[in-house]
Short mmCIF file of C-alpha atoms and ligand atoms in Angstrom, two decimals:
data_model
loop_
_atom_site.label_atom_id
_atom_site.label_comp_id
_atom_site.label_asym_id
_atom_site.label_seq_id
_atom_site.Cartn_x
_atom_site.Cartn_y
_atom_site.Cartn_z
CA MET U 1353 57.66 -50.81 20.15
CA THR U 1354 58.60 -48.97 23.33
CA LEU U 1355 59.59 -45.33 22.92
CA GLY U 1356 61.51 -42.94 25.10
CA VAL U 1357 60.48 -39.29 24.72
CA PHE U 1358 62.84 -36.66 26.05
CA ASP U 1359 62.02 -33.01 26.51
CA SER U 1360 63.38 -30.10 28.50
CA GLY U 1361 60.06 -29.95 30.37
CA ILE U 1362 56.35 -30.34 29.76
CA GLY U 1363 56.25 -29.15 26.13
CA GLY U 1364 57.14 -32.57 24.70
CA LEU U 1365 53.69 -33.73 25.75
CA SER U 1366 52.45 -32.15 22.49
CA VAL U 1367 54.53 -34.78 20.66
CA VAL U 1368 53.31 -37.55 22.99
CA LYS U 1369 49.75 -36.60 22.06
CA SER U 1370 50.31 -37.47 18.38
CA LEU U 1371 52.11 -40.70 19.33
CA LEU U 1372 49.30 -41.77 21.66
CA ASP U 1373 46.59 -40.99 19.14
CA SER U 1374 48.29 -43.25 16.57
CA LYS U 1375 47.98 -46.30 18.89
CA HIS U 1376 51.10 -47.80 17.26
CA PHE U 1377 53.19 -47.95 20.41
CA LYS U 1378 53.15 -50.36 23.33
CA GLU U 1379 54.71 -48.05 25.86
CA ILE U 1380 56.15 -44.54 26.16
CA ILE U 1381 58.67 -43.49 28.79
CA TYR U 1382 58.59 -39.69 29.07
CA PHE U 1383 61.27 -37.68 30.80
CA GLY U 1384 61.04 -33.91 31.20
CA ASP U 1385 63.99 -32.05 32.67
CA THR U 1386 61.67 -29.70 34.56
CA ALA U 1387 64.39 -28.74 37.06
CA ARG U 1388 66.49 -27.14 34.31
CA VAL U 1389 63.96 -25.93 31.73
CA PRO U 1390 64.19 -23.77 29.59
CA TYR U 1391 66.94 -25.16 27.37
CA GLY U 1392 66.12 -22.62 24.64
CA VAL U 1393 68.12 -19.84 26.28
CA LYS U 1394 71.19 -21.98 27.13
CA ASP U 1395 74.42 -22.43 25.19
CA GLU U 1396 75.43 -25.40 23.07
CA ASN U 1397 77.72 -27.08 25.64
CA THR U 1398 75.08 -26.92 28.35
CA ILE U 1399 72.35 -28.28 26.06
CA ILE U 1400 74.60 -31.19 25.04
CA ARG U 1401 75.64 -31.92 28.65
CA TYR U 1402 72.03 -31.92 29.92
CA SER U 1403 70.94 -34.12 27.01
CA LEU U 1404 73.69 -36.69 27.66
CA GLU U 1405 72.68 -36.78 31.32
CA ALA U 1406 69.09 -37.48 30.27
CA LEU U 1407 70.39 -40.28 28.06
CA GLU U 1408 71.76 -42.02 31.18
CA PHE U 1409 68.23 -41.99 32.59
CA PHE U 1410 66.79 -43.68 29.50
CA LYS U 1411 69.46 -46.39 29.64
CA ASN U 1412 67.58 -47.79 32.66
CA PHE U 1413 64.69 -48.81 30.38
CA GLU U 1414 64.28 -51.29 27.55
CA ILE U 1415 63.38 -48.76 24.88
CA ASP U 1416 63.62 -49.37 21.15
CA LEU U 1417 63.89 -45.76 20.12
CA LEU U 1418 64.47 -42.40 21.79
CA ILE U 1419 62.69 -39.36 20.40
CA THR U 1420 64.03 -35.94 21.34
CA ALA U 1421 60.76 -34.00 21.28
CA CYS U 1422 62.62 -30.83 22.24
CA ASN U 1423 63.60 -28.81 19.18
CA THR U 1424 66.50 -27.19 21.03
CA VAL U 1425 67.95 -30.62 21.91
CA SER U 1426 67.30 -31.85 18.35
CA ALA U 1427 69.16 -28.82 16.98
CA TYR U 1428 72.27 -29.14 19.17
CA ALA U 1429 72.63 -32.56 20.78
CA LEU U 1430 71.25 -35.12 18.34
CA LYS U 1431 74.62 -36.26 16.95
CA ASP U 1432 76.13 -36.68 20.42
CA LEU U 1433 73.10 -38.62 21.61
CA GLN U 1434 73.20 -40.86 18.54
CA LYS U 1435 76.92 -41.54 19.09
CA GLN U 1436 76.46 -42.57 22.71
CA ALA U 1437 73.05 -44.25 22.82
CA PRO U 1438 72.61 -48.03 22.72
CA PHE U 1439 69.31 -47.48 20.83
CA ASP U 1440 68.22 -45.35 17.85
CA VAL U 1441 67.70 -41.65 18.54
CA ILE U 1442 65.70 -39.34 16.30
CA GLY U 1443 65.01 -35.65 16.62
CA VAL U 1444 62.19 -33.44 15.39
CA VAL U 1445 64.08 -31.22 12.94
CA GLU U 1446 64.44 -33.68 10.06
CA PRO U 1447 60.81 -34.88 10.23
CA GLY U 1448 59.67 -31.23 10.34
CA ILE U 1449 61.71 -30.40 7.26
CA LEU U 1450 60.32 -33.41 5.42
CA ALA U 1451 56.77 -32.45 6.32
CA ALA U 1452 57.39 -28.88 5.12
CA SER U 1453 58.92 -29.96 1.84
CA ASN U 1454 56.10 -32.46 1.23
CA ALA U 1455 53.56 -29.71 1.87
CA LEU U 1456 55.22 -27.12 -0.37
CA THR U 1457 55.99 -28.14 -3.91
CA ASN U 1458 57.03 -24.64 -4.94
CA LYS U 1459 60.49 -23.73 -3.57
CA ASN U 1460 59.65 -20.00 -3.67
CA LYS U 1461 56.86 -20.36 -1.13
CA ASN U 1462 57.25 -18.29 1.97
CA ILE U 1463 58.24 -20.32 5.08
CA LEU U 1464 58.29 -18.88 8.59
CA ILE U 1465 60.28 -20.73 11.26
CA ILE U 1466 59.43 -19.90 14.87
CA ALA U 1467 61.41 -21.39 17.74
CA THR U 1468 63.48 -20.66 20.83
CA LYS U 1469 66.49 -18.34 20.67
CA ALA U 1470 68.90 -21.29 20.71
CA THR U 1471 67.10 -23.22 17.93
CA ILE U 1472 66.98 -20.14 15.70
CA ALA U 1473 70.67 -19.39 16.40
CA SER U 1474 71.60 -22.97 15.43
CA LYS U 1475 70.05 -22.43 11.97
CA ALA U 1476 69.16 -26.14 12.06
CA TYR U 1477 65.86 -25.70 10.20
CA GLU U 1478 67.05 -22.87 8.00
CA SER U 1479 70.15 -24.59 6.62
CA HIS U 1480 68.23 -27.82 5.94
CA LEU U 1481 65.63 -25.84 3.97
CA GLN U 1482 68.32 -23.96 2.06
CA ARG U 1483 69.93 -27.27 1.11
CA LEU U 1484 66.55 -28.26 -0.32
CA HIS U 1485 66.66 -24.99 -2.36
CA PHE U 1486 63.88 -23.14 -0.53
CA THR U 1487 64.59 -19.46 -1.08
CA ASN U 1488 62.00 -17.54 0.93
CA ILE U 1489 62.68 -18.31 4.60
CA THR U 1490 62.11 -16.09 7.64
CA SER U 1491 63.37 -17.19 11.06
CA LYS U 1492 62.07 -15.68 14.27
CA ALA U 1493 62.95 -16.41 17.88
CA THR U 1494 59.65 -16.15 19.74
CA SER U 1495 60.81 -17.18 23.21
CA LEU U 1496 58.09 -15.29 25.12
CA LEU U 1497 55.51 -17.68 23.73
CA VAL U 1498 57.04 -20.51 25.81
CA PRO U 1499 56.14 -19.13 29.28
CA ILE U 1500 52.78 -17.95 27.93
CA VAL U 1501 51.87 -21.53 26.99
CA GLU U 1502 53.31 -22.84 30.29
CA GLU U 1503 50.94 -20.40 32.01
CA GLY U 1504 48.05 -22.12 30.23
CA ILE U 1505 47.26 -19.08 28.05
CA PHE U 1506 46.07 -20.35 24.67
CA GLU U 1507 43.98 -17.32 23.64
CA GLY U 1508 43.16 -13.75 24.67
CA ASP U 1509 44.82 -10.34 24.95
CA VAL U 1510 48.22 -11.33 26.37
CA LEU U 1511 48.75 -13.86 23.59
CA GLN U 1512 47.45 -11.50 20.89
CA SER U 1513 49.74 -8.66 21.90
CA THR U 1514 52.74 -11.03 22.02
CA LEU U 1515 51.90 -12.32 18.54
CA ASN U 1516 51.63 -8.73 17.42
CA TYR U 1517 55.01 -7.90 19.00
CA TYR U 1518 56.73 -10.69 17.08
CA PHE U 1519 54.80 -10.77 13.81
CA GLU U 1520 53.94 -7.15 13.07
CA GLY U 1521 55.42 -6.43 9.64
CA VAL U 1522 56.17 -10.10 8.92
CA GLU U 1523 54.87 -11.09 5.51
CA SER U 1524 52.05 -13.66 5.68
CA PRO U 1525 53.72 -17.05 5.24
CA ASP U 1526 52.53 -20.05 3.21
CA ALA U 1527 53.83 -22.41 5.89
CA ILE U 1528 54.91 -22.03 9.50
CA ILE U 1529 57.30 -24.47 11.13
CA LEU U 1530 56.30 -24.68 14.78
CA GLY U 1531 59.90 -25.26 15.85
CA CYS U 1532 59.18 -25.48 19.56
CA THR U 1533 57.29 -28.10 21.56
CA HIS U 1534 54.94 -25.52 23.06
CA PHE U 1535 53.68 -23.91 19.89
CA PRO U 1536 51.18 -26.57 18.71
CA LEU U 1537 49.06 -25.55 21.69
CA ILE U 1538 48.66 -22.05 20.25
CA ALA U 1539 48.72 -23.09 16.59
CA GLN U 1540 45.17 -21.90 16.05
CA ALA U 1541 45.88 -18.42 17.41
CA ILE U 1542 49.02 -18.16 15.25
CA GLU U 1543 47.17 -19.31 12.15
CA ASN U 1544 44.33 -16.87 12.78
CA TYR U 1545 46.80 -14.03 13.25
CA PHE U 1546 47.91 -14.24 9.64
CA GLU U 1547 44.35 -14.38 8.27
CA LYS U 1548 45.49 -16.60 5.44
CA ASP U 1549 45.45 -20.32 4.70
CA VAL U 1550 48.77 -21.34 6.26
CA LYS U 1551 50.20 -24.85 6.38
CA MET U 1552 51.21 -25.47 10.01
CA ILE U 1553 54.09 -27.90 10.55
CA HIS U 1554 53.69 -29.63 13.90
CA SER U 1555 56.54 -31.79 15.28
CA GLY U 1556 54.22 -34.47 16.67
CA GLU U 1557 52.46 -35.05 13.38
CA ALA U 1558 55.72 -34.79 11.43
CA ILE U 1559 57.52 -37.33 13.59
CA LEU U 1560 54.63 -39.76 13.40
CA GLU U 1561 54.67 -39.54 9.60
CA TYR U 1562 58.45 -40.05 9.67
CA LEU U 1563 58.16 -43.10 11.95
CA GLN U 1564 55.43 -44.58 9.77
CA GLU U 1565 57.76 -44.31 6.77
CA SER U 1566 60.94 -45.50 8.49
CA TYR U 1567 59.73 -48.28 10.83
CA ASP U 1568 57.44 -51.24 10.57
CA LEU U 1569 54.51 -49.91 12.61
CA LYS U 1570 51.89 -52.51 11.87
CA ASN U 1571 50.93 -53.11 15.50
CA SER U 1572 47.94 -51.39 16.92
CA TYR U 1573 47.34 -51.24 20.68
CA GLU U 1574 44.10 -50.49 22.42
CA LYS U 1575 46.00 -48.20 24.76
CA THR U 1576 49.60 -47.02 24.95
CA GLU U 1577 51.01 -47.18 28.47
CA VAL U 1578 52.77 -43.94 29.41
CA LYS U 1579 55.13 -43.49 32.33
CA PHE U 1580 56.03 -39.91 33.24
CA PHE U 1581 59.26 -38.87 34.91
CA ALA U 1582 60.60 -35.41 35.67
CA SER U 1583 63.74 -34.03 37.30
CA GLU U 1584 61.56 -31.79 39.49
CA ASN U 1585 57.93 -31.88 40.54
CA PRO U 1586 56.83 -35.02 38.65
CA ASP U 1587 53.31 -34.57 40.02
CA GLY U 1588 53.09 -31.19 38.30
CA LEU U 1589 54.11 -32.79 35.00
CA LYS U 1590 51.57 -35.59 35.49
CA ALA U 1591 48.83 -33.03 36.15
CA VAL U 1592 49.61 -31.18 32.91
CA ALA U 1593 49.75 -34.51 31.06
CA LYS U 1594 46.32 -35.39 32.39
CA GLU U 1595 44.92 -32.13 31.06
CA TRP U 1596 46.72 -31.93 27.70
CA LEU U 1597 46.50 -35.61 26.85
CA GLU U 1598 43.03 -36.08 28.32
CA LEU U 1599 44.23 -39.15 30.25
N1 DGL Q 1309 61.26 -27.80 24.49
C1 DGL Q 1309 61.85 -26.58 24.00
C2 DGL Q 1309 61.93 -26.63 22.48
O1 DGL Q 1309 61.18 -27.30 21.82
C3 DGL Q 1309 61.11 -25.35 24.48
C4 DGL Q 1309 61.28 -25.06 25.95
C5 DGL Q 1309 62.72 -24.79 26.34
O2 DGL Q 1309 63.27 -23.72 26.00
O3 DGL Q 1309 63.32 -25.67 26.96
O4 DGL Q 1309 62.79 -25.99 21.91
#
């Protein structure tokens, strides 16, 4: 199976990592819209327009399935992409919700959703969870964590004070939905902040689980070929990929 992975920038590499580790896929075509990142502060029309433009790029390849690794795209543009794409398109919201509901049997458990401003405003995660009768949900836009991760800061004072800024007074959750591509890279720091055993929901792991349940993924490849494309500075994206994915 050949996958397309679309993200607003470099963050979607955290999803690629889980896909690569699984060895189920022959090839991955990654496109990051680095010229126009961040999407998480843009409005719905712009997010949909940018996503449909990215779809045109993927039409140049023989892919079986397009994954929108970007939570913001998954929250706003998934339906439009599915309507217009000649291949299947799946986002990260539904797999994340499934992973959270599999992890929490008790509907009163406390779930914290952290994501970009746009994803939180869409209520994509929140309304799905409410439909599943979860009652104790806190949503928090934690946009500053995006540039912090882009800066390569995964621990230390700057990160700690930002976590404090966002989470001071927030009740310790039972599960945290990492509703942004960048957050798996600081998952450990977030988990440690709450000093409690928290179930972390990571889009990459959730989507892999979802694909394993929905598609026939019997194949195993020694190595998945990955081709990286970006709308600006592709070499920069490749350098981050080398580091994050240990290529
Ligand atoms: N990829 C985005 C997301 O997962 C984060 C970066 C951005 O704002 O574009 O929502």
